[in-house]
PDB file of C-alpha atoms and ligand atoms in Angstrom:
ATOM      1  CA  MET A   1      11.792  21.023  49.113  1.00 84.00           C
ATOM      2  CA  SER A   2       8.266  22.434  47.902  1.00 93.00           C
ATOM      3  CA  ALA A   3       5.746  19.757  46.569  1.00 94.00           C
ATOM      4  CA  LEU A   4       6.145  21.169  42.925  1.00 95.00           C
ATOM      5  CA  LYS A   5       9.606  20.598  42.962  1.00 95.00           C
ATOM      6  CA  ARG A   6       9.036  17.264  44.478  1.00 95.00           C
ATOM      7  CA  VAL A   7       6.581  16.222  42.031  1.00 95.00           C
ATOM      8  CA  GLN A   8       8.929  17.665  39.210  1.00 92.00           C
ATOM      9  CA  GLN A   9      11.968  15.673  40.522  1.00 92.00           C
ATOM     10  CA  TRP A  10       9.713  12.359  40.277  1.00 92.00           C
ATOM     11  CA  ALA A  11       8.610  13.001  37.027  1.00 90.00           C
ATOM     12  CA  THR A  12      12.083  13.870  35.801  1.00 92.00           C
ATOM     13  CA  PHE A  13      13.602  10.599  36.699  1.00 92.00           C
ATOM     14  CA  ALA A  14      10.394   8.291  35.983  1.00 93.00           C
ATOM     15  CA  ARG A  15      10.704   5.820  33.317  1.00 94.00           C
ATOM     16  CA  ILE A  16       8.085   6.615  30.663  1.00 95.00           C
ATOM     17  CA  TRP A  17       6.565   3.930  28.342  1.00 97.00           C
ATOM     18  CA  HIS A  18       6.490   4.493  24.792  1.00 97.00           C
ATOM     19  CA  ILE A  19       4.681   2.357  22.084  1.00 97.00           C
ATOM     20  CA  TYR A  20       5.470   1.936  18.192  1.00 97.00           C
ATOM     21  CA  ASP A  21       3.531   0.473  15.479  1.00 97.00           C
ATOM     22  CA  ALA A  22       6.045  -1.405  13.197  1.00 96.00           C
ATOM     23  CA  THR A  23       3.548  -1.876  10.367  1.00 95.00           C
ATOM     24  CA  TRP A  24       5.166  -1.039   6.855  1.00 95.00           C
ATOM     25  CA  GLN A  25       8.074   0.560   8.481  1.00 96.00           C
ATOM     26  CA  ASN A  26      11.807   0.031   7.635  1.00 97.00           C
ATOM     27  CA  PRO A  27      13.089  -1.696  10.814  1.00 97.00           C
ATOM     28  CA  PHE A  28      16.670  -0.106  10.346  1.00 97.00           C
ATOM     29  CA  LYS A  29      15.336   3.559  10.102  1.00 97.00           C
ATOM     30  CA  SER A  30      12.949   2.639  12.929  1.00 97.00           C
ATOM     31  CA  ALA A  31      15.909   1.359  14.936  1.00 97.00           C
ATOM     32  CA  GLU A  32      17.406   4.728  14.875  1.00 96.00           C
ATOM     33  CA  VAL A  33      14.122   6.590  16.228  1.00 97.00           C
ATOM     34  CA  VAL A  34      13.485   3.889  18.886  1.00 97.00           C
ATOM     35  CA  LYS A  35      16.949   3.836  20.009  1.00 96.00           C
ATOM     36  CA  LYS A  36      16.832   7.364  21.218  1.00 96.00           C
ATOM     37  CA  PHE A  37      13.909   6.590  23.195  1.00 96.00           C
ATOM     38  CA  LEU A  38      15.213   3.627  24.850  1.00 96.00           C
ATOM     39  CA  MET A  39      18.604   5.177  25.767  1.00 95.00           C
ATOM     40  CA  GLY A  40      16.772   8.370  26.858  1.00 95.00           C
ATOM     41  CA  LEU A  41      19.026  10.204  24.599  1.00 95.00           C
ATOM     42  CA  TYR A  42      16.150  12.897  23.845  1.00 95.00           C
ATOM     43  CA  LYS A  43      16.174  14.212  27.774  1.00 94.00           C
ATOM     44  CA  PRO A  44      18.284  16.980  29.017  1.00 93.00           C
ATOM     45  CA  ILE A  45      19.220  15.050  31.544  1.00 94.00           C
ATOM     46  CA  TYR A  46      21.064  12.560  29.778  1.00 95.00           C
ATOM     47  CA  HIS A  47      24.327  11.338  30.543  1.00 94.00           C
ATOM     48  CA  PRO A  48      25.933   7.869  29.647  1.00 92.00           C
ATOM     49  CA  LEU A  49      26.195   6.823  33.366  1.00 91.00           C
ATOM     50  CA  ASN A  50      22.851   8.155  33.957  1.00 91.00           C
ATOM     51  CA  ASP A  51      20.117   5.513  33.858  1.00 91.00           C
ATOM     52  CA  CYS A  52      17.557   7.418  32.261  1.00 93.00           C
ATOM     53  CA  GLY A  53      16.401   5.265  29.456  1.00 94.00           C
ATOM     54  CA  ASP A  54      12.714   4.468  28.810  1.00 96.00           C
ATOM     55  CA  HIS A  55      10.781   1.549  27.799  1.00 97.00           C
ATOM     56  CA  VAL A  56       9.486   0.948  24.320  1.00 97.00           C
ATOM     57  CA  ILE A  57       6.882  -1.397  23.163  1.00 97.00           C
ATOM     58  CA  ILE A  58       6.720  -2.416  19.371  1.00 97.00           C
ATOM     59  CA  ILE A  59       3.899  -4.084  17.985  1.00 97.00           C
ATOM     60  CA  ASN A  60       3.360  -5.710  14.696  1.00 96.00           C
ATOM     61  CA  SER A  61       6.875  -6.272  14.179  1.00 96.00           C
ATOM     62  CA  GLY A  62       5.810  -9.269  11.840  1.00 94.00           C
ATOM     63  CA  GLU A  63       4.572  -6.462   9.365  1.00 93.00           C
ATOM     64  CA  ILE A  64       7.813  -4.891   8.746  1.00 95.00           C
ATOM     65  CA  ALA A  65       8.836  -3.759   5.233  1.00 93.00           C
ATOM     66  CA  LEU A  66      12.382  -4.298   4.062  1.00 93.00           C
ATOM     67  CA  PRO A  67      13.433  -1.816   1.325  1.00 92.00           C
ATOM     68  CA  GLY A  68      14.439  -3.321  -2.218  1.00 88.00           C
ATOM     69  CA  ASP A  69      15.493  -6.771  -2.453  1.00 91.00           C
ATOM     70  CA  GLU A  70      16.724  -7.079   1.067  1.00 93.00           C
ATOM     71  CA  TRP A  71      14.446 -10.013   2.153  1.00 92.00           C
ATOM     72  CA  LYS A  72      16.391 -12.068  -0.403  1.00 92.00           C
ATOM     73  CA  LYS A  73      19.908 -10.383  -0.001  1.00 95.00           C
ATOM     74  CA  ARG A  74      20.389  -9.481   3.940  1.00 96.00           C
ATOM     75  CA  VAL A  75      22.158 -12.379   5.439  1.00 97.00           C
ATOM     76  CA  TYR A  76      22.253 -12.913   9.266  1.00 97.00           C
ATOM     77  CA  PHE A  77      25.820 -14.715  10.291  1.00 97.00           C
ATOM     78  CA  HIS A  78      26.270 -16.857  13.273  1.00 96.00           C
ATOM     79  CA  HIS A  79      29.012 -19.264  14.690  1.00 97.00           C
ATOM     80  CA  THR A  80      28.649 -21.684  17.188  1.00 97.00           C
ATOM     81  CA  GLY A  81      32.136 -21.613  18.250  1.00 97.00           C
ATOM     82  CA  TYR A  82      32.644 -25.106  17.248  1.00 97.00           C
ATOM     83  CA  PRO A  83      34.530 -26.118  13.682  1.00 97.00           C
ATOM     84  CA  GLY A  84      32.124 -25.931  11.045  1.00 96.00           C
ATOM     85  CA  GLY A  85      29.765 -24.007  12.969  1.00 96.00           C
ATOM     86  CA  ALA A  86      29.299 -20.955  10.621  1.00 97.00           C
ATOM     87  CA  SER A  87      25.693 -20.491   9.524  1.00 97.00           C
ATOM     88  CA  TRP A  88      24.122 -17.839   7.007  1.00 97.00           C
ATOM     89  CA  THR A  89      20.560 -17.152   7.374  1.00 97.00           C
ATOM     90  CA  LEU A  90      18.688 -15.014   4.963  1.00 96.00           C
ATOM     91  CA  ALA A  91      16.369 -12.139   6.395  1.00 96.00           C
ATOM     92  CA  TRP A  92      13.192 -13.894   5.126  1.00 94.00           C
ATOM     93  CA  GLU A  93      14.181 -17.262   6.712  1.00 94.00           C
ATOM     94  CA  LEU A  94      15.167 -15.505   9.722  1.00 96.00           C
ATOM     95  CA  HIS A  95      11.572 -13.829   9.659  1.00 95.00           C
ATOM     96  CA  THR A  96       9.517 -16.847   9.160  1.00 93.00           C
ATOM     97  CA  LYS A  97      11.469 -18.579  12.316  1.00 95.00           C
ATOM     98  CA  ASP A  98      10.748 -15.311  14.082  1.00 96.00           C
ATOM     99  CA  PRO A  99       9.078 -12.171  13.147  1.00 96.00           C
ATOM    100  CA  THR A 100      10.724 -10.150  16.175  1.00 96.00           C
ATOM    101  CA  MET A 101      14.207 -11.103  15.354  1.00 96.00           C
ATOM    102  CA  ILE A 102      15.093  -8.590  12.503  1.00 97.00           C
ATOM    103  CA  LEU A 103      13.680  -5.754  14.396  1.00 97.00           C
ATOM    104  CA  LYS A 104      15.986  -6.754  17.709  1.00 97.00           C
ATOM    105  CA  LYS A 105      18.976  -7.227  16.050  1.00 97.00           C
ATOM    106  CA  ALA A 106      18.393  -3.861  14.004  1.00 97.00           C
ATOM    107  CA  ILE A 107      18.144  -2.105  17.360  1.00 97.00           C
ATOM    108  CA  TYR A 108      21.001  -4.159  18.974  1.00 97.00           C
ATOM    109  CA  ASN A 109      23.446  -3.205  16.297  1.00 96.00           C
ATOM    110  CA  SER A 110      22.226   0.670  16.171  1.00 96.00           C
ATOM    111  CA  MET A 111      23.882   1.008  19.679  1.00 96.00           C
ATOM    112  CA  ASP A 112      27.240   1.175  20.915  1.00 94.00           C
ATOM    113  CA  GLY A 113      28.693  -2.232  22.112  1.00 93.00           C
ATOM    114  CA  ASN A 114      29.305  -1.443  25.824  1.00 93.00           C
ATOM    115  CA  LEU A 115      28.202  -2.641  29.017  1.00 93.00           C
ATOM    116  CA  GLN A 116      25.048  -0.823  29.237  1.00 94.00           C
ATOM    117  CA  ARG A 117      23.744  -2.136  25.858  1.00 95.00           C
ATOM    118  CA  ARG A 118      22.250  -5.441  27.370  1.00 95.00           C
ATOM    119  CA  HIS A 119      20.433  -3.693  30.056  1.00 95.00           C
ATOM    120  CA  THR A 120      19.022  -1.230  27.766  1.00 96.00           C
ATOM    121  CA  MET A 121      17.766  -4.106  25.306  1.00 96.00           C
ATOM    122  CA  GLN A 122      16.113  -5.398  28.405  1.00 96.00           C
ATOM    123  CA  ARG A 123      13.607  -2.443  28.452  1.00 96.00           C
ATOM    124  CA  LEU A 124      12.739  -3.246  24.919  1.00 97.00           C
ATOM    125  CA  HIS A 125       9.485  -5.395  24.230  1.00 97.00           C
ATOM    126  CA  ILE A 126       8.741  -6.534  20.686  1.00 97.00           C
ATOM    127  CA  PHE A 127       5.320  -8.484  19.712  1.00 97.00           C
ATOM    128  CA  PRO A 128       4.733  -9.689  16.246  1.00 96.00           C
ATOM    129  CA  ASP A 129       1.263  -8.950  16.389  1.00 94.00           C
ATOM    130  CA  ALA A 130      -1.090  -6.365  18.282  1.00 94.00           C
ATOM    131  CA  ASN A 131      -1.781  -8.867  21.276  1.00 95.00           C
ATOM    132  CA  VAL A 132       0.052  -7.181  24.185  1.00 96.00           C
ATOM    133  CA  PRO A 133      -0.542  -8.112  27.917  1.00 97.00           C
ATOM    134  CA  LYS A 134      -2.661  -5.498  29.507  1.00 96.00           C
ATOM    135  CA  SER A 135      -0.072  -5.477  32.311  1.00 96.00           C
ATOM    136  CA  LEU A 136       2.222  -3.731  29.765  1.00 96.00           C
ATOM    137  CA  LEU A 137      -0.082  -1.633  27.844  1.00 96.00           C
ATOM    138  CA  ASP A 138      -1.300  -0.144  30.956  1.00 96.00           C
ATOM    139  CA  ASN A 139       1.960   1.627  31.550  1.00 96.00           C
ATOM    140  CA  VAL A 140       2.082   3.379  28.166  1.00 96.00           C
ATOM    141  CA  SER A 141       1.933   7.246  27.863  1.00 95.00           C
ATOM    142  CA  ASN A 142       3.391   8.253  24.698  1.00 96.00           C
ATOM    143  CA  GLN A 143       3.247   7.056  21.086  1.00 97.00           C
ATOM    144  CA  ILE A 144       6.130   7.367  18.804  1.00 97.00           C
ATOM    145  CA  ARG A 145       4.904   8.724  15.382  1.00 96.00           C
ATOM    146  CA  GLN A 146       5.696   6.298  12.414  1.00 96.00           C
ATOM    147  CA  LEU A 147       8.387   7.173   9.658  1.00 96.00           C
ATOM    148  CA  ARG A 148       5.714   6.899   6.947  1.00 94.00           C
ATOM    149  CA  PRO A 149       2.083   6.484   6.605  1.00 94.00           C
ATOM    150  CA  VAL A 150       0.512   2.876   6.208  1.00 94.00           C
ATOM    151  CA  PRO A 151      -1.371   3.284   2.904  1.00 94.00           C
ATOM    152  CA  THR A 152      -5.105   2.078   2.925  1.00 94.00           C
ATOM    153  CA  ARG A 153      -6.029  -1.294   1.052  1.00 92.00           C
ATOM    154  CA  LEU A 154      -8.749  -0.726  -1.636  1.00 93.00           C
ATOM    155  CA  ASP A 155     -11.039  -3.257   0.134  1.00 91.00           C
ATOM    156  CA  ARG A 156     -10.890  -1.191   3.397  1.00 92.00           C
ATOM    157  CA  TYR A 157     -12.606   1.807   1.701  1.00 94.00           C
ATOM    158  CA  THR A 158     -16.457   1.924   1.537  1.00 94.00           C
ATOM    159  CA  ALA A 159     -18.162   1.114  -1.581  1.00 92.00           C
ATOM    160  CA  GLU A 160     -19.407   4.854  -1.636  1.00 93.00           C
ATOM    161  CA  GLU A 161     -15.932   5.897  -0.965  1.00 93.00           C
ATOM    162  CA  VAL A 162     -14.796   4.273  -4.033  1.00 92.00           C
ATOM    163  CA  ALA A 163     -17.679   5.402  -6.076  1.00 91.00           C
ATOM    164  CA  SER A 164     -17.764   8.806  -5.251  1.00 92.00           C
ATOM    165  CA  TYR A 165     -14.047   9.405  -5.677  1.00 94.00           C
ATOM    166  CA  PRO A 166     -13.037  12.242  -8.361  1.00 93.00           C
ATOM    167  CA  LYS A 167     -12.460  10.222 -11.754  1.00 92.00           C
ATOM    168  CA  LEU A 168     -10.028  10.844 -14.253  1.00 92.00           C
ATOM    169  CA  ILE A 169     -11.419   8.915 -16.986  1.00 90.00           C
ATOM    170  CA  ASP A 170     -14.749   7.800 -18.200  1.00 87.00           C
ATOM    171  CA  TYR A 171     -15.498   4.322 -20.294  1.00 82.00           C
ATOM    172  CA  PRO A 172     -16.009   4.944 -23.909  1.00 78.00           C
ATOM    173  CA  LYS A 173     -19.863   5.236 -25.034  1.00 73.00           C
ATOM    174  CA  ASP A 174     -19.726   1.772 -26.500  1.00 70.00           C
ATOM    175  CA  TYR A 175     -17.583   0.163 -23.650  1.00 71.00           C
ATOM    176  CA  ILE A 176     -18.752  -3.034 -22.278  1.00 67.00           C
ATOM    177  CA  ILE A 177     -18.255  -3.517 -18.565  1.00 65.00           C
ATOM    178  CA  ARG A 178     -16.725  -6.532 -17.568  1.00 61.00           C
TER     179      ARG A 178
ATOM    180  CA  MET B   1      -8.407  -3.802 -57.137  1.00 57.00           C
ATOM    181  CA  ASN B   2      -5.810  -1.577 -55.167  1.00 63.00           C
ATOM    182  CA  ILE B   3      -8.809   1.037 -54.449  1.00 63.00           C
ATOM    183  CA  THR B   4     -11.433  -1.363 -53.419  1.00 63.00           C
ATOM    184  CA  LYS B   5      -8.793  -3.090 -51.255  1.00 61.00           C
ATOM    185  CA  ARG B   6      -8.122   0.251 -49.577  1.00 61.00           C
ATOM    186  CA  ILE B   7     -11.762   1.187 -49.148  1.00 60.00           C
ATOM    187  CA  VAL B   8     -12.554  -2.100 -47.510  1.00 56.00           C
ATOM    188  CA  GLN B   9      -9.314  -1.802 -45.257  1.00 57.00           C
ATOM    189  CA  ASN B  10     -10.340   1.646 -44.317  1.00 56.00           C
ATOM    190  CA  TYR B  11     -14.200   0.720 -43.542  1.00 57.00           C
ATOM    191  CA  ILE B  12     -12.894  -2.297 -41.263  1.00 54.00           C
ATOM    192  CA  GLY B  13     -10.336  -0.131 -39.425  1.00 49.00           C
ATOM    193  CA  LYS B  14     -13.126   2.368 -38.749  1.00 49.00           C
ATOM    194  CA  THR B  15     -15.874  -0.034 -37.822  1.00 50.00           C
ATOM    195  CA  ILE B  16     -13.243  -1.749 -35.091  1.00 50.00           C
ATOM    196  CA  PHE B  17     -11.306   1.082 -33.861  1.00 50.00           C
ATOM    197  CA  ASN B  18     -13.778   4.365 -34.095  1.00 50.00           C
ATOM    198  CA  ASN B  19     -16.979   3.093 -33.143  1.00 50.00           C
ATOM    199  CA  GLU B  20     -17.798   6.130 -31.515  1.00 52.00           C
ATOM    200  CA  THR B  21     -17.721   8.360 -34.365  1.00 52.00           C
ATOM    201  CA  ARG B  22     -19.769   5.754 -36.632  1.00 49.00           C
ATOM    202  CA  ARG B  23     -23.092   7.066 -37.502  1.00 51.00           C
ATOM    203  CA  ILE B  24     -24.893   3.764 -38.625  1.00 52.00           C
ATOM    204  CA  SER B  25     -24.667   0.437 -37.223  1.00 49.00           C
ATOM    205  CA  ILE B  26     -25.142  -3.202 -39.096  1.00 54.00           C
ATOM    206  CA  PHE B  27     -25.304  -5.183 -35.735  1.00 51.00           C
ATOM    207  CA  PRO B  28     -26.925  -4.164 -32.151  1.00 49.00           C
ATOM    208  CA  ILE B  29     -25.066  -1.452 -30.372  1.00 51.00           C
ATOM    209  CA  LEU B  30     -23.379  -3.082 -27.461  1.00 51.00           C
ATOM    210  CA  ASN B  31     -23.959  -0.385 -24.844  1.00 56.00           C
ATOM    211  CA  VAL B  32     -24.646  -1.501 -21.290  1.00 58.00           C
ATOM    212  CA  LYS B  33     -28.343  -1.888 -21.116  1.00 61.00           C
ATOM    213  CA  GLU B  34     -30.882  -2.777 -18.266  1.00 65.00           C
ATOM    214  CA  ILE B  35     -33.575  -5.034 -19.108  1.00 68.00           C
ATOM    215  CA  HIS B  36     -36.963  -3.929 -18.001  1.00 74.00           C
ATOM    216  CA  GLU B  37     -40.191  -6.368 -17.931  1.00 79.00           C
ATOM    217  CA  VAL B  38     -43.760  -4.582 -17.957  1.00 84.00           C
ATOM    218  CA  GLN B  39     -46.803  -6.569 -17.729  1.00 85.00           C
ATOM    219  CA  GLU B  40     -49.793  -4.570 -19.368  1.00 84.00           C
ATOM    220  CA  GLY B  41     -52.845  -6.798 -19.102  1.00 83.00           C
ATOM    221  CA  ASN B  42     -51.918  -9.853 -21.266  1.00 86.00           C
ATOM    222  CA  GLN B  43     -49.137  -8.006 -22.925  1.00 87.00           C
ATOM    223  CA  LEU B  44     -45.607  -8.326 -21.828  1.00 88.00           C
ATOM    224  CA  ILE B  45     -43.019  -5.558 -22.767  1.00 86.00           C
ATOM    225  CA  ILE B  46     -39.362  -6.268 -22.386  1.00 81.00           C
ATOM    226  CA  TYR B  47     -37.217  -3.803 -23.312  1.00 75.00           C
ATOM    227  CA  GLY B  48     -33.523  -2.893 -22.834  1.00 68.00           C
ATOM    228  CA  GLN B  49     -32.806   0.756 -21.263  1.00 70.00           C
ATOM    229  CA  GLU B  50     -29.025   2.320 -21.872  1.00 72.00           C
ATOM    230  CA  LYS B  51     -27.325   2.902 -18.345  1.00 72.00           C
ATOM    231  CA  ALA B  52     -25.684   6.096 -17.765  1.00 76.00           C
ATOM    232  CA  SER B  53     -22.096   5.677 -16.760  1.00 78.00           C
ATOM    233  CA  PRO B  54     -21.701   5.831 -12.944  1.00 80.00           C
ATOM    234  CA  ARG B  55     -18.433   8.002 -13.384  1.00 84.00           C
ATOM    235  CA  GLU B  56     -20.232  10.630 -14.952  1.00 83.00           C
ATOM    236  CA  PRO B  57     -20.899  12.917 -12.093  1.00 86.00           C
ATOM    237  CA  TYR B  58     -17.498  12.400 -10.383  1.00 90.00           C
ATOM    238  CA  LEU B  59     -15.840  13.189 -13.807  1.00 88.00           C
ATOM    239  CA  LEU B  60     -12.746  15.694 -13.557  1.00 87.00           C
ATOM    240  CA  LYS B  61     -12.867  18.394 -16.190  1.00 86.00           C
ATOM    241  CA  ASN B  62     -10.160  18.339 -18.401  1.00 83.00           C
ATOM    242  CA  ASN B  63      -9.767  21.799 -19.518  1.00 82.00           C
ATOM    243  CA  GLN B  64      -6.264  21.106 -21.535  1.00 84.00           C
ATOM    244  CA  THR B  65      -7.670  19.104 -24.112  1.00 83.00           C
ATOM    245  CA  GLU B  66      -4.295  18.374 -26.101  1.00 88.00           C
ATOM    246  CA  LYS B  67      -3.235  16.688 -22.940  1.00 90.00           C
ATOM    247  CA  CYS B  68      -4.172  13.222 -21.652  1.00 91.00           C
ATOM    248  CA  PRO B  69      -6.298  13.250 -18.474  1.00 92.00           C
ATOM    249  CA  VAL B  70      -3.507  12.233 -16.223  1.00 93.00           C
ATOM    250  CA  CYS B  71      -1.107  14.822 -17.952  1.00 93.00           C
ATOM    251  CA  ALA B  72      -3.797  17.346 -17.396  1.00 92.00           C
ATOM    252  CA  SER B  73      -4.626  16.691 -14.139  1.00 91.00           C
ATOM    253  CA  GLY B  74      -1.119  17.556 -12.816  1.00 91.00           C
ATOM    254  CA  LEU B  75      -1.123  14.855 -10.102  1.00 92.00           C
ATOM    255  CA  ASN B  76       1.932  12.744  -9.060  1.00 95.00           C
ATOM    256  CA  ILE B  77       0.423   9.455  -8.769  1.00 95.00           C
ATOM    257  CA  LYS B  78       2.059   6.969  -6.404  1.00 95.00           C
ATOM    258  CA  HIS B  79       1.416   3.163  -6.054  1.00 94.00           C
ATOM    259  CA  THR B  80      -0.389   3.785  -2.801  1.00 94.00           C
ATOM    260  CA  ASP B  81      -3.109   6.033  -4.365  1.00 95.00           C
ATOM    261  CA  VAL B  82      -5.185   2.798  -4.973  1.00 95.00           C
ATOM    262  CA  LEU B  83      -8.560   5.076  -5.651  1.00 95.00           C
ATOM    263  CA  ILE B  84      -7.134   6.600  -8.737  1.00 95.00           C
ATOM    264  CA  LEU B  85      -5.187   3.513 -10.007  1.00 95.00           C
ATOM    265  CA  SER B  86      -8.475   1.298  -9.682  1.00 94.00           C
ATOM    266  CA  GLN B  87     -10.029   3.223 -12.201  1.00 93.00           C
ATOM    267  CA  PHE B  88      -7.793   2.224 -15.016  1.00 94.00           C
ATOM    268  CA  VAL B  89      -8.382  -1.601 -14.502  1.00 93.00           C
ATOM    269  CA  ARG B  90     -11.005  -4.072 -15.333  1.00 88.00           C
ATOM    270  CA  LEU B  91     -13.162  -5.634 -12.747  1.00 86.00           C
ATOM    271  CA  ASP B  92     -10.669  -8.807 -12.968  1.00 88.00           C
ATOM    272  CA  GLY B  93      -7.747  -6.775 -12.122  1.00 89.00           C
ATOM    273  CA  CYS B  94      -6.141  -6.425 -15.644  1.00 91.00           C
ATOM    274  CA  MET B  95      -5.117  -2.995 -16.958  1.00 93.00           C
ATOM    275  CA  LEU B  96      -7.137  -1.286 -19.636  1.00 93.00           C
ATOM    276  CA  PRO B  97      -5.684  -0.800 -23.127  1.00 93.00           C
ATOM    277  CA  ARG B  98      -4.750   2.389 -24.305  1.00 93.00           C
ATOM    278  CA  ARG B  99      -7.427   2.928 -26.616  1.00 89.00           C
ATOM    279  CA  ILE B 100     -10.027   2.890 -23.882  1.00 89.00           C
ATOM    280  CA  THR B 101      -7.969   4.894 -21.169  1.00 91.00           C
ATOM    281  CA  GLY B 102      -7.163   7.469 -23.506  1.00 90.00           C
ATOM    282  CA  LEU B 103      -3.673   8.196 -22.146  1.00 93.00           C
ATOM    283  CA  CYS B 104      -0.562   9.173 -23.603  1.00 93.00           C
ATOM    284  CA  GLY B 105       1.933   6.338 -24.034  1.00 94.00           C
ATOM    285  CA  LYS B 106       4.243   7.509 -21.098  1.00 95.00           C
ATOM    286  CA  GLN B 107       1.438   7.823 -18.575  1.00 95.00           C
ATOM    287  CA  GLN B 108      -0.136   4.609 -19.808  1.00 96.00           C
ATOM    288  CA  LYS B 109       3.366   2.796 -19.292  1.00 96.00           C
ATOM    289  CA  ARG B 110       3.637   4.504 -15.709  1.00 96.00           C
ATOM    290  CA  ILE B 111       0.066   3.561 -14.570  1.00 96.00           C
ATOM    291  CA  SER B 112       0.116   0.136 -15.737  1.00 95.00           C
ATOM    292  CA  THR B 113       3.369  -0.280 -13.780  1.00 96.00           C
ATOM    293  CA  LEU B 114       2.098   1.344 -10.688  1.00 96.00           C
ATOM    294  CA  VAL B 115      -1.051  -0.866 -10.812  1.00 95.00           C
ATOM    295  CA  SER B 116       1.250  -3.887 -10.962  1.00 92.00           C
ATOM    296  CA  MET B 117       3.297  -2.362  -7.924  1.00 92.00           C
ATOM    297  CA  ALA B 118       0.129  -1.817  -5.988  1.00 93.00           C
ATOM    298  CA  GLN B 119      -1.358  -5.506  -6.661  1.00 91.00           C
ATOM    299  CA  LYS B 120       2.275  -6.693  -5.832  1.00 88.00           C
ATOM    300  CA  ALA B 121       2.115  -4.841  -2.420  1.00 89.00           C
ATOM    301  CA  GLY B 122      -1.292  -6.045  -1.598  1.00 90.00           C
ATOM    302  CA  LEU B 123      -3.262  -2.800  -1.715  1.00 93.00           C
ATOM    303  CA  MET B 124      -5.891  -3.937  -4.327  1.00 92.00           C
ATOM    304  CA  PRO B 125      -6.751  -7.369  -3.033  1.00 90.00           C
ATOM    305  CA  ASN B 126     -10.090  -7.299  -4.729  1.00 89.00           C
ATOM    306  CA  LEU B 127      -8.803  -5.924  -7.873  1.00 89.00           C
ATOM    307  CA  THR B 128      -6.022  -8.458  -8.800  1.00 87.00           C
ATOM    308  CA  PRO B 129      -6.053 -11.291 -11.149  1.00 86.00           C
ATOM    309  CA  ALA B 130      -7.220 -14.447  -9.695  1.00 83.00           C
ATOM    310  CA  TRP B 131      -3.982 -16.515 -10.920  1.00 80.00           C
ATOM    311  CA  SER B 132      -1.572 -13.944  -9.003  1.00 79.00           C
ATOM    312  CA  LYS B 133      -0.345 -14.360  -5.560  1.00 75.00           C
ATOM    313  CA  LYS B 134      -2.733 -11.969  -3.698  1.00 75.00           C
ATOM    314  CA  ASP B 135      -0.909 -11.984  -0.302  1.00 79.00           C
ATOM    315  CA  PRO B 136       2.487 -10.433  -0.535  1.00 79.00           C
ATOM    316  CA  LYS B 137       3.655 -12.376   2.620  1.00 77.00           C
ATOM    317  CA  LYS B 138       3.210 -15.625   0.690  1.00 75.00           C
ATOM    318  CA  ARG B 139       5.553 -14.214  -1.893  1.00 69.00           C
ATOM    319  CA  ILE B 140       8.808 -13.847   0.121  1.00 57.00           C
ATOM    320  CA  VAL B 141      10.228 -17.100  -0.756  1.00 53.00           C
TER     321      VAL B 141
HETATM  322 ZN1  LIG C 201       0.020  12.345 -20.980  1.00 72.14          ZN
END
């Protein structure tokens, strides 16, 4: 085997680390994207019995955006197994308790329930903010594109940018600025 | 009696709502003025100077005068376009009325909806009324 072929073989089966910024993203649509990388579905060598999934680091999971009134309406069910052990938790309650749980459950539920699922989830690393240990960040070699752009807040623009932006209307001549 | 009433109403209506076309003024004009003080020997001169609007050089030209500025621009404005929406609010974050913005009813309604959407999303925290809950994260509950 030539040196090129050998390196190609290593590169094919190496685990790649991806990073994904969940700021202002829909967790349920993001789960469909992240799932492909976690399971290695995008690889030409993919097979259910082939262990070719990648690692994914998700940062800023506390900044996710749920569509519509899902913060108030989405309910997470849990049963302890004992009589009367059922509990229903609203999405905003779950998010205040643990800001990574909604995303984690979304990705877990987006995959088929087989024996491989728990092992695939072990390759997922979710952080509520951007503080990621350096030992994990050093492995990252790819960034997953966000589903939608994050809008810039008005106070993040400089005063010149705001002042010199093209104006649609002018104040009337007798207007008192206040 | 009726005629005098109508004349008075007409006059009051014009003075309140149509200041721009008024030729004479009974009381000092309320333009934005900058106060200057000049000392010449033992003479102090204080005078107010009218300031030009800071928007003048950046104003888009409206070629279709029959349309309102937003309709004429042909822009599809979204609630994330805070640089545009911030032109339609006061410094305290309240929406300007239609007689100042000069928009048609449809666009005035749309822009004011978009402004409140942007404020509720926390995209204009420096141009949001003080009584509103500025941080959208604190509004979940
Ligand atoms: Zn219009």
